[in-house]
Amino acid sequence: MRALVVLSAIAAACSGEQRIDDLFTEQEWAYLETFRLDQLDPIRCTGDTRRCDELARFGQRLFFDPSYAGPITVANDGANGGFGAIGETGKVSCDSCHDPAHYFADHRLANAQSLGTAWTKRNVPGLVDLAYRESFIWSGKYDRLEDVLDLALTSPAALNSTHDRFVDVILERYLATYNALFVPVSPVMVSAEIRKQIYLNGALAIATYESRLVSGPAPFDRYLAGDKHAIERAAKRGAQLFIGKALCSECHDGPLFADDRFHVTGVEQRGDHAPAIDRGRFDVTGDPIDEGRFRTPTLRHIAETAPYMHAGQHDSLGEVIEFYRWGGDAGGFTGRKDPRIVPLELTDDQVGDLVAFLRSLTGAPVDPTWTTKPRM
């Protein structure tokens, strides 16, 4: 598609064809309209609306509750954004790394991995619009949102906890809420099978909550809808570069600006807590072709979710554009770099235009109903 867009732009320039907003060919504009947020279908929950709302509210309480977190193994040193002293429990919750103020991404440290109870090997991805994705986490290990809790809960670097501890908290703190939503249980007569179901239902509640974390329209959406003043001229030029010369839309396409595929972009493993080798998608599939591949992230609200790349290697949008401008890193990564990652003949002004465009993708904040920490 991008090749056709580029050819149409060249043909239009030669023919003197009238441009949309004095910039875009008709074919370019038609392609840009495929990025509109309203192309996405509403997220639907199985069951009646009232129960879905109640289930999401239950999940919200679990999301913000640190009481089921296990012991901290990396202490707060005053600069690392940690959450307590070594050995302390009940200090870390999902929102500790998924900050509602930054579209549920980890924005604490520049050029860094994420710190939960210990350091993770990657920077945690944001959660907004996650329910639209086909797979989850950087490696795409999970294809159901409710399954991701297992990783967060049991990882020694995230919550460092167990299924049993999570279930105990539900029974001790949320029994009435749980029994109103699911087949009622008695805390004094809970078999192993029932405990397993309680865990699964708790995971479903958190996933239902996370499905409420959706973007509002961004200035770029308003521009596509007809408001020619919604974004600045530099952002418009950046949009044209994005779908053309800069090759961005080769991977970042559709309403989420992400193709839900996996690529080796050639970014060096960097960071004090990043492993020398991260095999990415290969660890899931075992297929050599997936060596070093990572899932394409959404670019919506990207200006608010630094640092960037799977291990937080870049701290600013300008750094990211420069990375692609020069065709990625020369080495220090696993796998074979995607052949589309090549040096780009971009001027400094064009780099600035691309950054302006990416900033225009920041949508309205998530409904405050879902970003506010509930009373425990």
PDB file of N, CA and C in Angstrom, residues 10-17:
ATOM      1  N   ILE A  10       3.996  10.986  -6.434  1.00  0.00           N
ATOM      2  CA  ILE A  10       4.877  11.398  -7.530  1.00  0.00           C
ATOM      3  C   ILE A  10       4.057  11.764  -8.761  1.00  0.00           C
ATOM      4  N   ALA A  11       3.069  10.923  -9.072  1.00  0.00           N
ATOM      5  CA  ALA A  11       2.228  11.181 -10.246  1.00  0.00           C
ATOM      6  C   ALA A  11       1.457  12.481 -10.090  1.00  0.00           C
ATOM      7  N   ALA A  12       0.954  12.714  -8.878  1.00  0.00           N
ATOM      8  CA  ALA A  12       0.182  13.933  -8.639  1.00  0.00           C
ATOM      9  C   ALA A  12       1.055  15.166  -8.780  1.00  0.00           C
ATOM     10  N   ALA A  13       2.293  15.055  -8.305  1.00  0.00           N
ATOM     11  CA  ALA A  13       3.205  16.190  -8.404  1.00  0.00           C
ATOM     12  C   ALA A  13       3.490  16.531  -9.862  1.00  0.00           C
ATOM     13  N   CYS A  14       3.609  15.489 -10.685  1.00  0.00           N
ATOM     14  CA  CYS A  14       3.902  15.701 -12.104  1.00  0.00           C
ATOM     15  C   CYS A  14       2.696  16.241 -12.868  1.00  0.00           C
ATOM     16  N   SER A  15       1.508  15.844 -12.449  1.00  0.00           N
ATOM     17  CA  SER A  15       0.309  16.209 -13.203  1.00  0.00           C
ATOM     18  C   SER A  15      -0.327  17.507 -12.735  1.00  0.00           C
ATOM     19  N   GLY A  16       0.134  18.026 -11.585  1.00  0.00           N
ATOM     20  CA  GLY A  16      -0.489  19.226 -11.047  1.00  0.00           C
ATOM     21  C   GLY A  16      -1.843  18.962 -10.428  1.00  0.00           C
ATOM     22  N   GLU A  17      -2.122  17.729 -10.033  1.00  0.00           N
ATOM     23  CA  GLU A  17      -3.400  17.358  -9.421  1.00  0.00           C
ATOM     24  C   GLU A  17      -3.668  18.194  -8.176  1.00  0.00           C
TER      25      GLU A  17
END
